Short mmCIF file of C-alpha atoms in Angstrom, two decimals:
data_model
loop_
_atom_site.label_atom_id
_atom_site.label_comp_id
_atom_site.label_asym_id
_atom_site.label_seq_id
_atom_site.Cartn_x
_atom_site.Cartn_y
_atom_site.Cartn_z
CA MET K 1 -14.23 105.11 122.45
CA ILE K 2 -17.78 106.28 122.61
CA ALA K 3 -18.78 109.09 120.52
CA SER K 4 -20.81 111.93 121.54
CA ASN K 5 -23.95 111.60 121.99
CA ILE K 6 -26.37 114.22 119.87
CA LEU K 7 -29.80 115.35 121.11
CA GLN K 8 -32.15 117.24 120.84
CA ASN K 9 -35.19 117.73 123.56
CA GLY K 10 -34.76 114.53 124.42
CA VAL K 11 -34.89 112.70 120.98
CA GLY K 12 -32.14 111.34 118.55
CA THR K 13 -28.84 110.06 118.54
CA PHE K 14 -27.73 108.82 122.40
CA CYS K 15 -24.75 107.14 121.43
CA THR K 16 -22.87 105.05 118.99
CA PHE K 17 -20.99 101.63 119.28
CA THR K 18 -18.12 100.06 117.51
CA PRO K 19 -16.78 96.81 117.41
CA ARG K 20 -13.78 97.63 119.36
CA GLU K 21 -16.13 98.54 122.38
CA ASN K 22 -17.03 95.57 122.38
CA GLN K 23 -17.20 93.79 125.65
CA PRO K 24 -17.29 90.02 124.61
CA PRO K 25 -19.56 87.07 126.62
CA ALA K 26 -17.57 84.85 127.87
CA THR K 27 -18.70 81.90 125.35
CA ALA K 28 -20.55 82.14 122.09
CA PHE K 29 -19.36 85.74 120.88
CA ALA K 30 -18.62 87.35 117.88
CA THR K 31 -14.92 88.17 116.63
CA LEU K 32 -12.89 90.67 116.13
CA ASP K 33 -11.64 90.69 112.01
CA THR K 34 -11.25 93.96 109.52
CA ARG K 35 -12.37 94.63 106.50
CA ASN K 36 -10.55 97.05 104.10
CA SER K 37 -8.52 98.25 108.13
CA ILE K 38 -12.11 98.45 108.92
CA ALA K 39 -12.42 96.87 112.04
CA VAL K 40 -15.77 93.99 112.50
CA LEU K 41 -17.13 92.02 114.36
CA ASP K 42 -17.70 88.40 112.36
CA PHE K 43 -21.03 86.86 113.70
CA ASP K 44 -21.03 82.62 112.34
CA ASP K 45 -23.81 80.98 109.86
CA THR K 46 -23.68 78.47 111.82
CA THR K 47 -23.97 79.48 115.62
CA ILE K 48 -25.50 82.01 118.01
CA GLU K 49 -22.70 84.42 118.51
CA ASN K 50 -22.85 87.55 120.87
CA SER K 51 -21.08 90.96 121.29
CA VAL K 52 -22.05 93.46 124.67
CA PHE K 53 -21.39 96.86 124.69
CA LEU K 54 -22.20 99.48 127.57
CA ASP K 55 -23.03 103.41 127.40
CA VAL K 56 -24.85 105.13 129.88
CA ILE K 57 -28.04 106.67 129.11
CA PRO K 58 -27.73 110.67 128.42
CA GLN K 59 -29.71 112.85 130.34
CA PHE K 60 -32.71 114.17 129.04
CA ALA K 61 -33.12 111.52 126.78
CA ILE K 62 -37.13 110.38 126.48
CA LEU K 63 -37.62 106.29 126.75
CA SER K 64 -41.51 106.21 126.77
CA SER K 65 -41.86 104.65 123.63
CA GLY K 66 -37.90 102.63 124.45
CA LEU K 67 -35.60 102.70 122.02
CA LYS K 68 -34.57 102.03 117.66
CA ILE K 69 -31.02 99.74 117.59
CA ARG K 70 -29.75 100.48 114.15
CA LEU K 71 -26.74 98.00 113.31
CA ILE K 72 -24.85 98.79 110.28
CA TRP K 73 -23.99 95.57 108.21
CA ALA K 74 -22.37 93.31 105.88
CA ALA K 75 -22.02 89.86 104.51
CA THR K 76 -19.20 88.62 104.42
CA THR K 77 -19.63 87.06 100.57
CA ALA K 78 -23.07 86.42 100.55
CA THR K 79 -25.08 88.46 98.06
CA THR K 80 -28.50 86.93 99.01
CA GLY K 81 -29.97 85.91 101.71
CA ASN K 82 -31.17 86.99 105.30
CA CYS K 83 -30.15 87.68 108.29
CA VAL K 84 -31.90 87.55 111.65
CA TRP K 85 -30.33 89.87 114.33
CA GLN K 86 -31.52 90.49 118.18
CA VAL K 87 -31.51 93.41 120.65
CA ALA K 88 -31.62 92.67 124.01
CA LEU K 89 -30.71 95.74 126.80
CA GLU K 90 -30.12 95.13 130.86
CA ARG K 91 -30.05 97.86 133.63
CA MET K 92 -26.69 97.93 135.55
CA THR K 93 -29.26 99.14 138.72
CA THR K 94 -28.90 94.61 139.63
CA ASP K 95 -25.83 92.94 140.67
CA ILE K 96 -23.18 93.12 137.81
CA ASP K 97 -21.72 89.81 138.21
CA ALA K 98 -25.04 88.13 137.03
CA ASN K 99 -26.39 88.88 133.40
CA SER K 100 -30.37 90.42 134.13
CA PHE K 101 -30.90 91.10 130.25
CA ASP K 102 -34.62 92.33 129.27
CA THR K 103 -36.33 89.81 125.83
CA ALA K 104 -34.74 90.74 122.62
CA GLU K 105 -36.56 92.12 119.62
CA SER K 106 -35.40 90.27 116.57
CA ALA K 107 -35.91 91.78 112.80
CA THR K 108 -34.26 89.53 110.10
CA ALA K 109 -33.02 91.56 107.58
CA ALA K 110 -31.55 90.16 103.95
CA THR K 111 -28.39 91.29 102.92
CA SER K 112 -27.09 93.67 99.47
CA GLY K 113 -27.19 92.28 96.24
CA THR K 114 -23.49 93.61 96.46
CA SER K 115 -21.14 92.08 98.01
CA GLY K 116 -19.45 94.73 100.32
CA ILE K 117 -22.56 96.89 100.40
CA PRO K 118 -23.34 97.48 103.90
CA ASN K 119 -26.88 96.56 105.09
CA TYR K 120 -29.15 99.11 107.57
CA THR K 121 -31.04 97.25 109.91
CA GLU K 122 -33.62 99.55 112.67
CA ILE K 123 -35.13 97.62 115.35
CA THR K 124 -37.41 99.48 117.70
CA LEU K 125 -36.70 97.68 121.16
CA THR K 126 -40.06 98.29 123.67
CA THR K 127 -38.51 95.34 126.14
CA ILE K 128 -35.77 98.46 127.33
CA ASP K 129 -35.26 96.55 131.27
CA SER K 130 -37.34 100.28 132.85
CA VAL K 131 -34.01 101.84 131.99
CA THR K 132 -33.82 105.73 132.44
CA ALA K 133 -31.23 108.32 132.35
CA GLY K 134 -28.38 107.95 133.57
CA ASP K 135 -28.31 104.37 134.30
CA GLY K 136 -25.59 102.42 133.00
CA PHE K 137 -26.65 99.74 130.88
CA ARG K 138 -25.73 97.02 128.29
CA LEU K 139 -27.14 96.06 125.23
CA LYS K 140 -26.39 93.00 123.14
CA VAL K 141 -26.16 92.01 120.21
CA THR K 142 -27.37 88.74 118.48
CA ARG K 143 -26.91 86.86 115.44
CA ASN K 144 -29.13 84.36 115.67
CA ALA K 145 -27.93 81.95 113.04
CA THR K 146 -30.05 79.10 114.29
CA SER K 147 -33.25 80.42 113.30
CA ALA K 148 -35.08 79.07 110.24
CA SER K 149 -35.64 82.45 108.83
CA ASP K 150 -31.15 83.20 108.72
CA THR K 151 -30.58 81.88 105.35
CA MET K 152 -27.37 83.60 104.58
CA THR K 153 -24.66 82.31 104.35
CA GLY K 154 -21.22 83.18 105.76
CA ASP K 155 -20.45 84.94 109.08
CA ALA K 156 -22.17 88.62 108.70
CA GLU K 157 -19.68 91.77 110.03
CA LEU K 158 -20.93 94.00 111.90
CA ILE K 159 -19.97 97.19 111.62
CA ALA K 160 -21.17 100.04 113.30
CA VAL K 161 -24.37 100.55 116.51
CA GLU K 162 -26.75 103.01 117.02
CA VAL K 163 -28.78 103.62 119.98
CA ARG K 164 -31.23 106.16 119.70
CA SER K 165 -34.19 107.22 120.82
CA ALA K 166 -38.33 105.92 119.43
CA ALA K 167 -39.91 108.47 120.25
CA MET L 1 -9.33 86.99 112.93
CA ALA L 2 -6.48 84.87 114.52
CA TYR L 3 -3.45 82.98 111.88
CA GLN L 4 -4.42 79.23 111.31
CA PHE L 5 -0.75 77.25 111.31
CA THR L 6 -0.79 73.98 109.24
CA ALA L 7 2.21 71.69 109.85
CA ALA L 8 2.17 69.45 107.26
CA ASN L 9 2.79 72.92 105.09
CA SER L 10 5.35 74.56 106.56
CA ARG L 11 2.97 77.27 107.87
CA TYR L 12 4.07 79.72 110.47
CA LEU L 13 5.46 83.59 110.24
CA SER L 14 8.05 85.51 110.80
CA THR L 15 10.12 88.48 111.11
CA THR L 16 13.92 89.26 109.90
CA SER L 17 14.64 91.46 113.41
CA THR L 18 13.68 91.29 116.72
CA PRO L 19 13.54 94.61 119.04
CA THR L 20 14.79 92.53 122.01
CA THR L 21 17.48 90.30 122.28
CA ALA L 22 17.98 89.70 126.14
CA ALA L 23 16.52 89.57 129.36
CA PRO L 24 14.22 91.06 131.10
CA PHE L 25 11.38 90.18 128.68
CA THR L 26 8.21 88.56 128.40
CA ILE L 27 6.70 87.20 125.30
CA SER L 28 2.41 86.90 125.64
CA CYS L 29 0.09 84.73 122.82
CA TRP L 30 -2.82 83.24 122.50
CA GLY L 31 -3.51 79.50 121.41
CA ASN L 32 -5.92 77.62 120.10
CA LEU L 33 -4.33 73.53 118.87
CA PRO L 34 -6.98 71.44 117.55
CA SER L 35 -4.04 68.85 118.38
CA LEU L 36 -1.31 68.42 120.98
CA ALA L 37 0.33 65.71 119.23
CA GLY L 38 3.82 66.45 118.95
CA VAL L 39 5.82 69.13 119.42
CA GLN L 40 4.20 72.67 118.61
CA SER L 41 6.30 76.06 118.54
CA LEU L 42 3.76 79.51 119.30
CA VAL L 43 6.47 81.73 119.49
CA SER L 44 10.16 81.47 119.18
CA ILE L 45 12.80 84.60 119.21
CA GLU L 46 15.80 83.09 117.58
CA SER L 47 18.84 83.13 115.27
CA GLY L 48 17.09 81.53 112.80
CA ASN L 49 21.04 79.26 112.23
CA SER L 50 21.73 77.62 115.14
CA ASN L 51 19.73 76.52 118.30
CA ASP L 52 20.38 80.23 120.46
CA ILE L 53 17.11 80.34 120.95
CA PHE L 54 13.91 81.10 123.33
CA LEU L 55 10.91 79.25 122.27
CA LEU L 56 7.33 79.36 123.54
CA TYR L 57 6.32 75.58 122.41
CA THR L 58 4.46 72.66 123.09
CA PHE L 59 5.67 69.09 123.68
CA SER L 60 4.23 65.53 124.71
CA GLY L 61 0.84 66.16 123.56
CA THR L 62 -0.41 67.97 126.37
CA GLN L 63 2.64 70.56 127.44
CA LEU L 64 3.41 73.98 127.42
CA ALA L 65 6.35 74.68 128.35
CA PHE L 66 9.53 77.99 128.12
CA PHE L 67 13.01 76.93 126.84
CA THR L 68 15.91 79.01 126.63
CA GLN L 69 19.24 77.91 125.69
CA ARG L 70 22.73 79.29 123.99
CA GLN L 71 24.77 77.73 120.57
CA GLY L 72 25.99 75.08 122.74
CA GLY L 73 25.50 75.72 125.91
CA SER L 74 22.74 74.45 128.90
CA PHE L 75 19.56 75.10 128.04
CA GLY L 76 16.66 75.98 130.66
CA ASP L 77 13.39 74.38 130.18
CA THR L 78 10.33 75.43 132.63
CA GLY L 79 9.89 71.87 131.44
CA GLY L 80 5.66 70.86 131.63
CA GLY L 81 4.38 70.44 134.98
CA PHE L 82 0.48 71.94 133.92
CA THR L 83 -1.45 70.92 131.00
CA PHE L 84 -4.29 72.23 128.68
CA SER L 85 -7.00 71.37 126.60
CA ALA L 86 -7.69 71.22 122.25
CA ASN L 87 -9.86 72.84 121.01
CA THR L 88 -9.63 75.86 123.60
CA TRP L 89 -8.22 79.37 123.69
CA PHE L 90 -5.65 79.44 126.41
CA ASN L 91 -3.27 82.07 126.69
CA ALA L 92 0.62 81.22 127.14
CA ILE L 93 3.36 83.94 128.83
CA ALA L 94 6.82 83.27 128.77
CA VAL L 95 9.33 85.79 131.36
CA GLU L 96 13.06 85.47 130.78
CA ARG L 97 13.78 87.59 133.76
CA ALA L 98 17.05 86.91 134.11
CA VAL L 99 20.44 84.02 131.87
CA ASP L 100 19.69 81.64 135.08
CA SER L 101 15.65 82.79 135.26
CA ARG L 102 12.51 81.97 133.58
CA SER L 103 8.60 81.53 134.08
CA LEU L 104 6.06 80.52 132.26
CA TYR L 105 2.14 81.30 132.92
CA LEU L 106 -0.87 79.33 131.66
CA ASN L 107 -3.72 81.49 131.75
CA GLY L 108 -2.31 84.18 133.72
CA GLY L 109 -1.35 81.94 136.21
CA THR L 110 -2.59 80.82 139.75
CA ALA L 111 -3.06 84.05 140.49
CA ILE L 112 -6.61 83.23 138.48
CA GLY L 113 -6.87 80.04 138.62
CA GLY L 114 -3.99 79.07 136.21
CA SER L 115 -1.01 77.81 135.90
CA GLN L 116 2.87 78.87 136.53
CA VAL L 117 6.16 77.44 136.71
CA THR L 118 10.00 78.58 137.03
CA ASN L 119 13.63 77.22 135.44
CA THR L 120 16.67 78.53 137.92
CA THR L 121 18.65 77.07 135.01
CA ASN L 122 22.07 79.79 133.59
CA THR L 123 22.00 79.34 130.21
CA GLY L 124 24.12 82.70 129.03
CA ALA L 125 22.75 84.70 126.87
CA PRO L 126 21.16 82.95 123.67
CA ALA L 127 22.37 85.76 120.77
CA VAL L 128 18.98 85.86 118.31
CA SER L 129 18.18 87.58 115.78
CA ARG L 130 14.06 87.19 114.42
CA ILE L 131 11.10 86.62 115.00
CA ALA L 132 9.33 83.12 114.60
CA ILE L 133 5.60 82.31 114.61
CA GLY L 134 4.65 78.87 114.69
CA ALA L 135 7.50 77.09 114.04
CA ARG L 136 10.93 77.45 115.39
CA TYR L 137 14.97 76.84 114.25
CA TYR L 138 16.12 74.73 115.78
CA SER L 139 18.84 72.03 115.30
CA GLY L 140 19.77 72.34 112.20
CA SER L 141 16.77 72.59 111.15
CA LEU L 142 13.49 74.51 110.98
CA GLY L 143 10.82 72.81 112.51
CA GLY L 144 7.98 72.03 115.14
CA TYR L 145 5.49 73.51 113.64
CA ALA L 146 2.11 74.60 115.16
CA ASN L 147 -1.07 72.96 113.82
CA GLY L 148 -3.26 75.52 115.22
CA LEU L 149 -4.32 78.85 116.18
CA ILE L 150 -2.26 81.65 116.96
CA ALA L 151 -3.30 85.06 117.95
CA GLU L 152 -2.20 88.30 119.95
CA VAL L 153 1.48 87.78 119.73
CA GLY L 154 2.92 90.67 122.39
CA ILE L 155 6.41 91.23 123.10
CA TRP L 156 7.60 92.70 126.12
CA ASN L 157 11.65 94.29 126.85
CA VAL L 158 10.16 93.94 130.67
CA GLU L 159 9.00 91.43 132.97
CA LEU L 160 5.05 92.30 133.25
CA THR L 161 3.76 92.27 137.23
CA GLU L 162 1.45 89.45 138.03
CA SER L 163 -1.93 92.32 137.40
CA GLU L 164 -0.41 93.13 133.77
CA ARG L 165 -0.45 89.34 133.15
CA VAL L 166 -4.14 88.37 134.60
CA SER L 167 -4.90 91.54 132.50
CA LEU L 168 -3.44 89.78 128.97
CA ALA L 169 -5.38 86.55 130.06
CA ARG L 170 -8.87 88.04 130.79
CA GLY L 171 -8.54 88.76 126.96
CA MET L 172 -6.94 92.99 127.23
CA THR L 173 -5.07 93.32 123.82
CA CYS L 174 -1.09 93.83 124.46
CA ASP L 175 -0.96 97.39 123.91
CA LYS L 176 -3.25 98.38 127.34
CA VAL L 177 -0.85 96.27 129.17
CA ARG L 178 2.09 98.35 129.86
CA PRO L 179 2.44 100.31 126.77
CA GLU L 180 5.60 101.97 126.88
CA SER L 181 7.60 99.04 127.10
CA LEU L 182 6.10 96.66 124.44
CA VAL L 183 7.91 96.14 121.76
CA PHE L 184 6.34 93.98 119.33
CA TYR L 185 2.57 93.58 119.15
CA ALA L 186 0.40 91.41 115.82
CA PRO L 187 -2.57 90.95 116.87
CA LEU L 188 -2.80 88.66 114.04
CA VAL L 189 -6.13 89.85 113.20
CA ARG L 190 -5.97 89.01 109.33
CA ASN L 191 -3.70 92.08 108.42
CA LEU L 192 -0.17 90.92 109.53
CA ILE L 193 1.39 94.23 111.16
CA ASP L 194 3.91 94.72 113.90
CA GLN L 195 1.48 97.43 115.63
CA LYS L 196 3.97 99.02 118.06
CA GLY L 197 7.48 98.58 116.45
CA GLY L 198 6.17 98.48 112.36
CA LEU L 199 8.84 94.91 111.81
CA ALA L 200 7.54 93.25 108.99
CA ILE L 201 6.31 90.12 108.84
CA THR L 202 6.25 87.38 105.72
CA ASN L 203 3.83 84.74 105.81
CA ASN L 204 5.85 81.61 104.79
CA ASN L 205 3.98 78.90 102.70
CA ALA L 206 0.15 80.99 103.15
CA ALA L 207 -0.55 80.43 106.88
CA THR L 208 -4.75 81.37 106.37
CA VAL L 209 -6.94 83.09 108.81
CA ALA L 210 -9.33 82.23 111.47
CA ASN L 211 -11.68 83.41 113.87
CA HIS L 212 -9.92 85.23 116.80
CA THR L 213 -9.61 84.98 120.08
CA ARG L 214 -11.64 86.60 123.04
CA VAL L 215 -10.01 89.72 123.20
CA TYR L 216 -11.09 93.68 124.92
CA ALA L 217 -9.97 95.70 121.73
#
């Protein structure tokens, strides 16, 4: 279920996603799991895996500074190490039979030193494929597990995603 | 998270009753078997103490089949006819439409490039009373243990249509396909829950969790 958008003067939260809204790619997909009955998406620590979410940019959205993608996630077991997250956006105005994601942006985030405490990681995305208000879009969230900077052992569990204005 | 079964440890899941005991019904599940050797049971609706059984299983290394037998009677087996690959998730759907007709669909059937086969042996109606996942009771003992992953087990008390089978094969979860006729649904995402019928599912000999198949949850 897609949450309601909260906007004031074109800025604010555009949409939020949870694991059950994932529209997984055909290969290299993050896998559905639960933790304390909370649905999560597991991203492997040795193989790059992806999740994809779809929504519509709300009316009156201000996109001049791009978007901020906020990831809420936890390590399955690790209490040390860094996780490299990437996000990329595709404007749905081209042939949907082929992917056309814009250039991804990354963030390297340290996991909490306490098991089970969620981490909040924000990535500013300026390459938003020229998306405008009213456009359908897909957001791809990736753990770049093969990056030398990704040092966190075990799965990363994605709990929720927020898309907000960067303005 | 799917469930991982190890034959050497006799791991399997079971219930003490079944919401469907006779045709028509449909079984769907996803499997991923690193080794295709031997007889490996995916889902069985069975008596647990006789040869009354509806069994979705693999055999002869690479064959997938659906088998029906009433104790003391003839058995109907779709047989092989098509194969699948190790270490690759596949969707298997078995339909028992009547005592003399059953079909098996691999990866959605021929509608989307998969495979399908039908058997028309009149077996009579088996007397069944429980569900087993990853094993089956046959010929006086529990066996045919699976070695690999099983996930998204659903049972409907109807024969699903081709479009519905295709939806399942494309990753839609069981609860999104004719939910009014879904009578058993165990996603096997870590927790052992029958989300539709509420049957208690027992984990026999500690089957473990593993990466789930690709689904639109």
